[in-house]
Amino acid sequence: MPTKTSLTYSHASANTTAVTPSTPFNGTTTASPGFLGQLLNKIPLPRWAVYTIFALVLLVLAVCILCICVKCCCKGKKKRKKKPDQQINLKGLNGSTTTALVQPDIDDVEYGSADKPRGRLLYSLEYSGQNSELTVGVKEAAGLKAMDLGGTSDPYVKVYTLPNRAKTYETKVFRKTLHPVFNEFFKFQVTLSELSDMTLVMQVFDFNRFTKHDIIGEVRLQLGAIDWNHVIEEWKDLSEASKFESRRTWERFVFPCVMSPLPVN
């Protein structure tokens, strides 16, 4: 009998040891947050604000990359037009013309070669001696040189006088056409004696939204050689723009998206 009792206690003890619970296990684990999570937690802004700022930064980078790509494409288009030699006419003081062969640099190529037709411009001139007022009409252009890859241009005209260049006027921009009809008139306050030393400049540009505006050509008129007894209306062929004036134009288009005239659809 004592033997049975001992065996019973031993069995019970074994059973008790078997069912004794171990250290409680917590089913939820706390993993240490990653670097991005720690960084976001340190920023004293709500998550939606952080994500919005991040999206804006990506958008600005995308716009910058797009502008760089567009500028590179435009430069590539102009470089393909480059010729090994280009003739430049140099007019001396005696009125004679001298032809010289030079190797043009990239800046020269941007304004095109002089031997290619650039189009024509129809303008009108009228002077009122009573009001000391010169009225310049920019009527229309025809056969303009295509400056865009699609075979068209977005032309507009800039009008000013030299040497003082007190005022500069601009027409509206016409989209994707080589034959724009402007019909715009601009007035300059100038005396008859001042006209003898003045030069009227009408420059035709191709509008570009993200890059420098390309100059198609220009018309320059010595106002002192004009008979002001009647209204003048005539067509003139566009000539190559003065390089010095073109560089000054580039300085005025540092921010083309802000300072440029609005396009006409």
PDB file of C-alpha atoms in Angstrom:
ATOM      1  CA  MET A   1       0.000   0.000   0.000  1.00  0.00           C
ATOM      2  CA  PRO A   2       2.663   2.563   0.763  1.00  0.00           C
ATOM      3  CA  THR A   3       4.146   1.819  -2.608  1.00  0.00           C
ATOM      4  CA  LYS A   4       0.925   2.728  -4.393  1.00  0.00           C
ATOM      5  CA  THR A   5       0.637   6.006  -2.519  1.00  0.00           C
ATOM      6  CA  SER A   6       4.161   6.936  -3.502  1.00  0.00           C
ATOM      7  CA  LEU A   7       3.511   6.144  -7.113  1.00  0.00           C
ATOM      8  CA  THR A   8       0.335   8.207  -7.053  1.00  0.00           C
ATOM      9  CA  TYR A   9       2.120  11.263  -5.686  1.00  0.00           C
ATOM     10  CA  SER A  10       4.899  10.895  -8.221  1.00  0.00           C
ATOM     11  CA  HIS A  11       2.427  10.754 -11.069  1.00  0.00           C
ATOM     12  CA  ALA A  12       0.576  13.788  -9.792  1.00  0.00           C
ATOM     13  CA  SER A  13       3.824  15.666  -9.423  1.00  0.00           C
ATOM     14  CA  ALA A  14       4.756  14.823 -12.980  1.00  0.00           C
ATOM     15  CA  ASN A  15       1.417  16.007 -14.231  1.00  0.00           C
ATOM     16  CA  THR A  16       1.734  19.238 -12.301  1.00  0.00           C
ATOM     17  CA  THR A  17       5.096  19.951 -13.838  1.00  0.00           C
ATOM     18  CA  ALA A  18       3.793  19.279 -17.307  1.00  0.00           C
ATOM     19  CA  VAL A  19       0.931  21.778 -17.126  1.00  0.00           C
ATOM     20  CA  THR A  20       2.779  24.565 -15.357  1.00  0.00           C
ATOM     21  CA  PRO A  21       2.478  27.608 -17.672  1.00  0.00           C
ATOM     22  CA  SER A  22       5.652  29.232 -18.886  1.00  0.00           C
ATOM     23  CA  THR A  23       6.346  32.920 -19.095  1.00  0.00           C
ATOM     24  CA  PRO A  24       3.363  34.690 -20.746  1.00  0.00           C
ATOM     25  CA  PHE A  25       3.931  35.407 -24.456  1.00  0.00           C
ATOM     26  CA  ASN A  26       2.835  38.731 -25.824  1.00  0.00           C
ATOM     27  CA  GLY A  27       1.410  38.245 -29.321  1.00  0.00           C
ATOM     28  CA  THR A  28       2.177  41.813 -30.397  1.00  0.00           C
ATOM     29  CA  THR A  29       5.781  42.739 -31.251  1.00  0.00           C
ATOM     30  CA  THR A  30       7.180  46.242 -31.538  1.00  0.00           C
ATOM     31  CA  ALA A  31       9.569  46.503 -34.463  1.00  0.00           C
ATOM     32  CA  SER A  32      11.873  49.471 -34.537  1.00  0.00           C
ATOM     33  CA  PRO A  33      10.720  52.032 -37.132  1.00  0.00           C
ATOM     34  CA  GLY A  34      12.803  52.492 -40.274  1.00  0.00           C
ATOM     35  CA  PHE A  35      14.849  55.538 -41.253  1.00  0.00           C
ATOM     36  CA  LEU A  36      12.002  57.102 -43.266  1.00  0.00           C
ATOM     37  CA  GLY A  37       9.538  56.661 -40.422  1.00  0.00           C
ATOM     38  CA  GLN A  38      11.920  58.203 -37.916  1.00  0.00           C
ATOM     39  CA  LEU A  39      12.532  61.119 -40.265  1.00  0.00           C
ATOM     40  CA  LEU A  40       8.814  61.740 -40.777  1.00  0.00           C
ATOM     41  CA  ASN A  41       8.200  61.594 -37.025  1.00  0.00           C
ATOM     42  CA  LYS A  42      10.814  64.287 -36.426  1.00  0.00           C
ATOM     43  CA  ILE A  43       9.173  66.727 -38.887  1.00  0.00           C
ATOM     44  CA  PRO A  44       6.696  68.961 -36.988  1.00  0.00           C
ATOM     45  CA  LEU A  45       4.114  68.755 -39.763  1.00  0.00           C
ATOM     46  CA  PRO A  46       1.184  66.457 -40.477  1.00  0.00           C
ATOM     47  CA  ARG A  47       1.816  63.611 -42.881  1.00  0.00           C
ATOM     48  CA  TRP A  48      -0.424  65.070 -45.607  1.00  0.00           C
ATOM     49  CA  ALA A  49       1.573  68.325 -45.569  1.00  0.00           C
ATOM     50  CA  VAL A  50       4.868  66.432 -45.884  1.00  0.00           C
ATOM     51  CA  TYR A  51       3.544  64.392 -48.807  1.00  0.00           C
ATOM     52  CA  THR A  52       2.229  67.553 -50.513  1.00  0.00           C
ATOM     53  CA  ILE A  53       5.620  69.274 -50.240  1.00  0.00           C
ATOM     54  CA  PHE A  54       7.340  66.175 -51.594  1.00  0.00           C
ATOM     55  CA  ALA A  55       4.953  66.068 -54.576  1.00  0.00           C
ATOM     56  CA  LEU A  56       5.592  69.758 -55.328  1.00  0.00           C
ATOM     57  CA  VAL A  57       9.353  69.208 -55.284  1.00  0.00           C
ATOM     58  CA  LEU A  58       8.986  66.335 -57.751  1.00  0.00           C
ATOM     59  CA  LEU A  59       6.793  68.526 -59.987  1.00  0.00           C
ATOM     60  CA  VAL A  60       9.370  71.349 -60.023  1.00  0.00           C
ATOM     61  CA  LEU A  61      12.133  68.882 -60.907  1.00  0.00           C
ATOM     62  CA  ALA A  62      10.025  67.458 -63.735  1.00  0.00           C
ATOM     63  CA  VAL A  63       9.385  70.953 -65.159  1.00  0.00           C
ATOM     64  CA  CYS A  64      13.114  71.792 -64.997  1.00  0.00           C
ATOM     65  CA  ILE A  65      13.995  68.571 -66.809  1.00  0.00           C
ATOM     66  CA  LEU A  66      11.359  69.322 -69.466  1.00  0.00           C
ATOM     67  CA  CYS A  67      12.768  72.838 -70.019  1.00  0.00           C
ATOM     68  CA  ILE A  68      16.287  71.459 -70.399  1.00  0.00           C
ATOM     69  CA  CYS A  69      15.101  68.862 -72.921  1.00  0.00           C
ATOM     70  CA  VAL A  70      13.211  71.483 -74.966  1.00  0.00           C
ATOM     71  CA  LYS A  71      16.243  73.795 -74.998  1.00  0.00           C
ATOM     72  CA  CYS A  72      18.535  70.966 -76.081  1.00  0.00           C
ATOM     73  CA  CYS A  73      16.147  70.051 -78.911  1.00  0.00           C
ATOM     74  CA  CYS A  74      16.070  73.665 -80.123  1.00  0.00           C
ATOM     75  CA  LYS A  75      19.869  73.885 -80.079  1.00  0.00           C
ATOM     76  CA  GLY A  76      20.111  70.621 -81.981  1.00  0.00           C
ATOM     77  CA  LYS A  77      17.746  71.942 -84.627  1.00  0.00           C
ATOM     78  CA  LYS A  78      19.809  75.098 -85.091  1.00  0.00           C
ATOM     79  CA  LYS A  79      23.117  73.221 -85.238  1.00  0.00           C
ATOM     80  CA  ARG A  80      21.814  71.077 -88.091  1.00  0.00           C
ATOM     81  CA  LYS A  81      21.333  74.250 -90.111  1.00  0.00           C
ATOM     82  CA  LYS A  82      24.997  75.205 -89.678  1.00  0.00           C
ATOM     83  CA  LYS A  83      27.016  75.572 -92.895  1.00  0.00           C
ATOM     84  CA  PRO A  84      30.795  75.373 -93.299  1.00  0.00           C
ATOM     85  CA  ASP A  85      31.015  78.840 -94.797  1.00  0.00           C
ATOM     86  CA  GLN A  86      28.770  81.834 -94.722  1.00  0.00           C
ATOM     87  CA  GLN A  87      28.907  85.035 -96.737  1.00  0.00           C
ATOM     88  CA  ILE A  88      28.558  88.298 -94.867  1.00  0.00           C
ATOM     89  CA  ASN A  89      28.165  91.585 -96.733  1.00  0.00           C
ATOM     90  CA  LEU A  90      30.126  94.446 -95.219  1.00  0.00           C
ATOM     91  CA  LYS A  91      29.128  97.855 -96.495  1.00  0.00           C
ATOM     92  CA  GLY A  92      31.839 100.475 -96.333  1.00  0.00           C
ATOM     93  CA  LEU A  93      31.596 104.231 -95.960  1.00  0.00           C
ATOM     94  CA  ASN A  94      31.804 104.790 -99.710  1.00  0.00           C
ATOM     95  CA  GLY A  95      28.698 102.674-100.315  1.00  0.00           C
ATOM     96  CA  SER A  96      30.564  99.764-101.896  1.00  0.00           C
ATOM     97  CA  THR A  97      29.902  96.212-100.738  1.00  0.00           C
ATOM     98  CA  THR A  98      32.608  93.757 -99.771  1.00  0.00           C
ATOM     99  CA  THR A  99      32.035  90.016 -99.423  1.00  0.00           C
ATOM    100  CA  ALA A 100      34.031  88.014 -96.903  1.00  0.00           C
ATOM    101  CA  LEU A 101      34.018  84.312 -96.076  1.00  0.00           C
ATOM    102  CA  VAL A 102      34.004  83.532 -92.383  1.00  0.00           C
ATOM    103  CA  GLN A 103      33.348  80.533 -90.199  1.00  0.00           C
ATOM    104  CA  PRO A 104      30.179  81.345 -88.220  1.00  0.00           C
ATOM    105  CA  ASP A 105      29.927  80.512 -84.547  1.00  0.00           C
ATOM    106  CA  ILE A 106      26.853  79.191 -82.811  1.00  0.00           C
ATOM    107  CA  ASP A 107      25.500  82.667 -82.012  1.00  0.00           C
ATOM    108  CA  ASP A 108      25.586  83.604 -85.701  1.00  0.00           C
ATOM    109  CA  VAL A 109      23.773  80.442 -86.721  1.00  0.00           C
ATOM    110  CA  GLU A 110      20.930  81.224 -84.305  1.00  0.00           C
ATOM    111  CA  TYR A 111      19.837  84.074 -86.528  1.00  0.00           C
ATOM    112  CA  GLY A 112      19.989  82.011 -89.734  1.00  0.00           C
ATOM    113  CA  SER A 113      21.909  82.529 -92.935  1.00  0.00           C
ATOM    114  CA  ALA A 114      21.421  85.716 -94.895  1.00  0.00           C
ATOM    115  CA  ASP A 115      20.840  84.041 -98.258  1.00  0.00           C
ATOM    116  CA  LYS A 116      17.612  82.298 -97.236  1.00  0.00           C
ATOM    117  CA  PRO A 117      14.305  84.160 -97.707  1.00  0.00           C
ATOM    118  CA  ARG A 118      12.757  85.271 -94.446  1.00  0.00           C
ATOM    119  CA  GLY A 119       9.428  86.584 -95.682  1.00  0.00           C
ATOM    120  CA  ARG A 120       7.887  90.003 -96.265  1.00  0.00           C
ATOM    121  CA  LEU A 121       6.203  92.612 -94.088  1.00  0.00           C
ATOM    122  CA  LEU A 122       3.422  95.016 -95.071  1.00  0.00           C
ATOM    123  CA  TYR A 123       3.540  98.250 -93.082  1.00  0.00           C
ATOM    124  CA  SER A 124       2.203 101.809 -93.252  1.00  0.00           C
ATOM    125  CA  LEU A 125       3.656 105.162 -92.157  1.00  0.00           C
ATOM    126  CA  GLU A 126       1.853 108.436 -91.537  1.00  0.00           C
ATOM    127  CA  TYR A 127       3.143 111.603 -89.911  1.00  0.00           C
ATOM    128  CA  SER A 128       1.016 114.391 -88.469  1.00  0.00           C
ATOM    129  CA  GLY A 129       2.970 117.629 -88.219  1.00  0.00           C
ATOM    130  CA  GLN A 130       0.133 119.270 -86.306  1.00  0.00           C
ATOM    131  CA  ASN A 131       0.274 116.673 -83.536  1.00  0.00           C
ATOM    132  CA  SER A 132       3.999 115.832 -83.938  1.00  0.00           C
ATOM    133  CA  GLU A 133       2.941 112.209 -84.140  1.00  0.00           C
ATOM    134  CA  LEU A 134       4.253 109.292 -86.185  1.00  0.00           C
ATOM    135  CA  THR A 135       1.793 106.438 -86.741  1.00  0.00           C
ATOM    136  CA  VAL A 136       3.290 103.076 -87.671  1.00  0.00           C
ATOM    137  CA  GLY A 137       0.946 100.392 -88.946  1.00  0.00           C
ATOM    138  CA  VAL A 138       1.946  96.735 -88.897  1.00  0.00           C
ATOM    139  CA  LYS A 139      -0.501  95.253 -91.403  1.00  0.00           C
ATOM    140  CA  GLU A 140       0.538  91.689 -92.194  1.00  0.00           C
ATOM    141  CA  ALA A 141       3.400  89.358 -93.053  1.00  0.00           C
ATOM    142  CA  ALA A 142       3.700  86.720 -95.762  1.00  0.00           C
ATOM    143  CA  GLY A 143       5.994  83.811 -96.541  1.00  0.00           C
ATOM    144  CA  LEU A 144       7.720  83.901 -93.174  1.00  0.00           C
ATOM    145  CA  LYS A 145      10.570  81.523 -92.520  1.00  0.00           C
ATOM    146  CA  ALA A 146       9.485  78.424 -90.570  1.00  0.00           C
ATOM    147  CA  MET A 147      11.286  78.325 -87.223  1.00  0.00           C
ATOM    148  CA  ASP A 148       9.494  75.407 -85.524  1.00  0.00           C
ATOM    149  CA  LEU A 149       9.909  71.699 -86.172  1.00  0.00           C
ATOM    150  CA  GLY A 150       6.346  71.455 -87.497  1.00  0.00           C
ATOM    151  CA  GLY A 151       7.165  73.764 -90.418  1.00  0.00           C
ATOM    152  CA  THR A 152       5.389  76.810 -88.943  1.00  0.00           C
ATOM    153  CA  SER A 153       6.129  79.761 -86.661  1.00  0.00           C
ATOM    154  CA  ASP A 154       4.380  81.707 -83.901  1.00  0.00           C
ATOM    155  CA  PRO A 155       5.124  85.233 -85.180  1.00  0.00           C
ATOM    156  CA  TYR A 156       4.765  88.627 -83.601  1.00  0.00           C
ATOM    157  CA  VAL A 157       6.346  92.021 -84.409  1.00  0.00           C
ATOM    158  CA  LYS A 158       8.351  94.368 -82.198  1.00  0.00           C
ATOM    159  CA  VAL A 159       8.412  98.065 -83.224  1.00  0.00           C
ATOM    160  CA  TYR A 160      10.793 100.736 -81.911  1.00  0.00           C
ATOM    161  CA  THR A 161      12.905 103.687 -83.028  1.00  0.00           C
ATOM    162  CA  LEU A 162      16.617 104.373 -82.802  1.00  0.00           C
ATOM    163  CA  PRO A 163      18.833 105.858 -81.471  1.00  0.00           C
ATOM    164  CA  ASN A 164      16.871 106.701 -78.307  1.00  0.00           C
ATOM    165  CA  ARG A 165      14.476 103.706 -78.246  1.00  0.00           C
ATOM    166  CA  ALA A 166      12.152 105.540 -75.869  1.00  0.00           C
ATOM    167  CA  LYS A 167       9.217 103.209 -76.557  1.00  0.00           C
ATOM    168  CA  THR A 168       8.940  99.623 -77.731  1.00  0.00           C
ATOM    169  CA  TYR A 169       5.656  98.175 -78.970  1.00  0.00           C
ATOM    170  CA  GLU A 170       4.707  94.554 -79.627  1.00  0.00           C
ATOM    171  CA  THR A 171       1.867  93.019 -81.597  1.00  0.00           C
ATOM    172  CA  LYS A 172      -0.096  89.974 -80.537  1.00  0.00           C
ATOM    173  CA  VAL A 173       1.305  86.508 -81.171  1.00  0.00           C
ATOM    174  CA  PHE A 174      -0.301  84.387 -83.887  1.00  0.00           C
ATOM    175  CA  ARG A 175       0.026  80.643 -83.473  1.00  0.00           C
ATOM    176  CA  LYS A 176       1.282  78.235 -86.149  1.00  0.00           C
ATOM    177  CA  THR A 177       1.145  80.443 -89.220  1.00  0.00           C
ATOM    178  CA  LEU A 178       3.531  81.898 -91.790  1.00  0.00           C
ATOM    179  CA  HIS A 179       1.025  84.508 -93.039  1.00  0.00           C
ATOM    180  CA  PRO A 180      -0.235  86.467 -89.994  1.00  0.00           C
ATOM    181  CA  VAL A 181      -2.555  89.470 -90.358  1.00  0.00           C
ATOM    182  CA  PHE A 182      -1.843  91.925 -87.528  1.00  0.00           C
ATOM    183  CA  ASN A 183      -3.556  95.227 -88.442  1.00  0.00           C
ATOM    184  CA  GLU A 184      -2.147  97.020 -85.400  1.00  0.00           C
ATOM    185  CA  PHE A 185      -1.074 100.663 -85.192  1.00  0.00           C
ATOM    186  CA  PHE A 186       1.431 102.337 -82.880  1.00  0.00           C
ATOM    187  CA  LYS A 187       2.054 106.039 -82.248  1.00  0.00           C
ATOM    188  CA  PHE A 188       5.341 107.809 -81.499  1.00  0.00           C
ATOM    189  CA  GLN A 189       5.551 111.417 -80.313  1.00  0.00           C
ATOM    190  CA  VAL A 190       8.353 112.958 -82.370  1.00  0.00           C
ATOM    191  CA  THR A 191       8.991 116.298 -84.053  1.00  0.00           C
ATOM    192  CA  LEU A 192       9.699 116.647 -87.756  1.00  0.00           C
ATOM    193  CA  SER A 193      13.278 117.742 -87.081  1.00  0.00           C
ATOM    194  CA  GLU A 194      13.891 114.619 -84.992  1.00  0.00           C
ATOM    195  CA  LEU A 195      12.699 112.351 -87.801  1.00  0.00           C
ATOM    196  CA  SER A 196      15.738 113.165 -89.925  1.00  0.00           C
ATOM    197  CA  ASP A 197      18.044 111.324 -87.510  1.00  0.00           C
ATOM    198  CA  MET A 198      15.726 108.466 -86.570  1.00  0.00           C
ATOM    199  CA  THR A 199      15.594 104.856 -87.736  1.00  0.00           C
ATOM    200  CA  LEU A 200      12.425 102.800 -87.498  1.00  0.00           C
ATOM    201  CA  VAL A 201      12.951  99.111 -86.695  1.00  0.00           C
ATOM    202  CA  MET A 202      10.287  96.422 -87.149  1.00  0.00           C
ATOM    203  CA  GLN A 203      11.485  92.983 -86.055  1.00  0.00           C
ATOM    204  CA  VAL A 204       9.538  89.759 -86.581  1.00  0.00           C
ATOM    205  CA  PHE A 205      10.025  87.105 -83.879  1.00  0.00           C
ATOM    206  CA  ASP A 206       9.007  83.495 -83.401  1.00  0.00           C
ATOM    207  CA  PHE A 207       7.446  83.052 -79.952  1.00  0.00           C
ATOM    208  CA  ASN A 208       8.840  80.261 -77.732  1.00  0.00           C
ATOM    209  CA  ARG A 209       7.336  79.630 -74.317  1.00  0.00           C
ATOM    210  CA  PHE A 210      10.328  78.076 -72.558  1.00  0.00           C
ATOM    211  CA  THR A 211      13.328  79.240 -74.621  1.00  0.00           C
ATOM    212  CA  LYS A 212      14.677  82.386 -76.222  1.00  0.00           C
ATOM    213  CA  HIS A 213      12.465  83.867 -78.907  1.00  0.00           C
ATOM    214  CA  ASP A 214      13.992  83.333 -82.366  1.00  0.00           C
ATOM    215  CA  ILE A 215      14.226  86.387 -84.589  1.00  0.00           C
ATOM    216  CA  ILE A 216      12.979  85.735 -88.120  1.00  0.00           C
ATOM    217  CA  GLY A 217      14.026  89.024 -89.708  1.00  0.00           C
ATOM    218  CA  GLU A 218      13.609  92.773 -89.623  1.00  0.00           C
ATOM    219  CA  VAL A 219      12.891  95.914 -91.624  1.00  0.00           C
ATOM    220  CA  ARG A 220      14.909  99.086 -90.953  1.00  0.00           C
ATOM    221  CA  LEU A 221      13.832 102.428 -92.387  1.00  0.00           C
ATOM    222  CA  GLN A 222      15.773 105.697 -92.364  1.00  0.00           C
ATOM    223  CA  LEU A 223      12.958 108.140 -91.588  1.00  0.00           C
ATOM    224  CA  GLY A 224      14.923 111.144 -92.796  1.00  0.00           C
ATOM    225  CA  ALA A 225      14.749 109.885 -96.403  1.00  0.00           C
ATOM    226  CA  ILE A 226      10.937 109.546 -96.491  1.00  0.00           C
ATOM    227  CA  ASP A 227       8.514 111.987 -98.103  1.00  0.00           C
ATOM    228  CA  TRP A 228       5.859 112.687 -95.466  1.00  0.00           C
ATOM    229  CA  ASN A 229       3.440 114.486 -97.770  1.00  0.00           C
ATOM    230  CA  HIS A 230       1.358 111.323 -98.155  1.00  0.00           C
ATOM    231  CA  VAL A 231       0.625 108.076 -96.353  1.00  0.00           C
ATOM    232  CA  ILE A 232       3.073 105.284 -97.127  1.00  0.00           C
ATOM    233  CA  GLU A 233       1.992 101.662 -97.401  1.00  0.00           C
ATOM    234  CA  GLU A 234       4.309  99.065 -98.930  1.00  0.00           C
ATOM    235  CA  TRP A 235       5.790  95.586 -98.688  1.00  0.00           C
ATOM    236  CA  LYS A 236       9.394  95.072 -97.642  1.00  0.00           C
ATOM    237  CA  ASP A 237      11.506  91.922 -97.619  1.00  0.00           C
ATOM    238  CA  LEU A 238      12.785  90.934 -94.200  1.00  0.00           C
ATOM    239  CA  SER A 239      16.550  91.085 -93.818  1.00  0.00           C
ATOM    240  CA  GLU A 240      18.869  89.444 -91.319  1.00  0.00           C
ATOM    241  CA  ALA A 241      18.686  91.096 -87.920  1.00  0.00           C
ATOM    242  CA  SER A 242      21.547  93.095 -86.506  1.00  0.00           C
ATOM    243  CA  LYS A 243      23.574  90.867 -84.179  1.00  0.00           C
ATOM    244  CA  PHE A 244      23.963  93.626 -81.594  1.00  0.00           C
ATOM    245  CA  GLU A 245      20.227  94.292 -81.496  1.00  0.00           C
ATOM    246  CA  SER A 246      19.531  90.570 -81.253  1.00  0.00           C
ATOM    247  CA  ARG A 247      21.749  90.249 -78.192  1.00  0.00           C
ATOM    248  CA  ARG A 248      19.887  93.115 -76.545  1.00  0.00           C
ATOM    249  CA  THR A 249      16.639  91.330 -77.327  1.00  0.00           C
ATOM    250  CA  TRP A 250      17.918  88.185 -75.561  1.00  0.00           C
ATOM    251  CA  GLU A 251      18.521  90.257 -72.424  1.00  0.00           C
ATOM    252  CA  ARG A 252      14.878  91.276 -72.460  1.00  0.00           C
ATOM    253  CA  PHE A 253      13.723  87.636 -72.536  1.00  0.00           C
ATOM    254  CA  VAL A 254      15.424  86.307 -69.421  1.00  0.00           C
ATOM    255  CA  PHE A 255      11.959  85.308 -68.176  1.00  0.00           C
ATOM    256  CA  PRO A 256      10.051  84.569 -71.388  1.00  0.00           C
ATOM    257  CA  CYS A 257       7.056  83.014 -69.684  1.00  0.00           C
ATOM    258  CA  VAL A 258       6.391  86.246 -67.766  1.00  0.00           C
ATOM    259  CA  MET A 259       7.479  89.039 -70.102  1.00  0.00           C
ATOM    260  CA  SER A 260       6.346  87.644 -73.455  1.00  0.00           C
ATOM    261  CA  PRO A 261       3.158  88.751 -75.222  1.00  0.00           C
ATOM    262  CA  LEU A 262       0.158  86.473 -74.909  1.00  0.00           C
ATOM    263  CA  PRO A 263      -0.427  84.094 -77.844  1.00  0.00           C
ATOM    264  CA  VAL A 264      -3.557  84.344 -79.959  1.00  0.00           C
ATOM    265  CA  ASN A 265      -5.219  80.973 -80.486  1.00  0.00           C
TER     266      ASN A 265
END
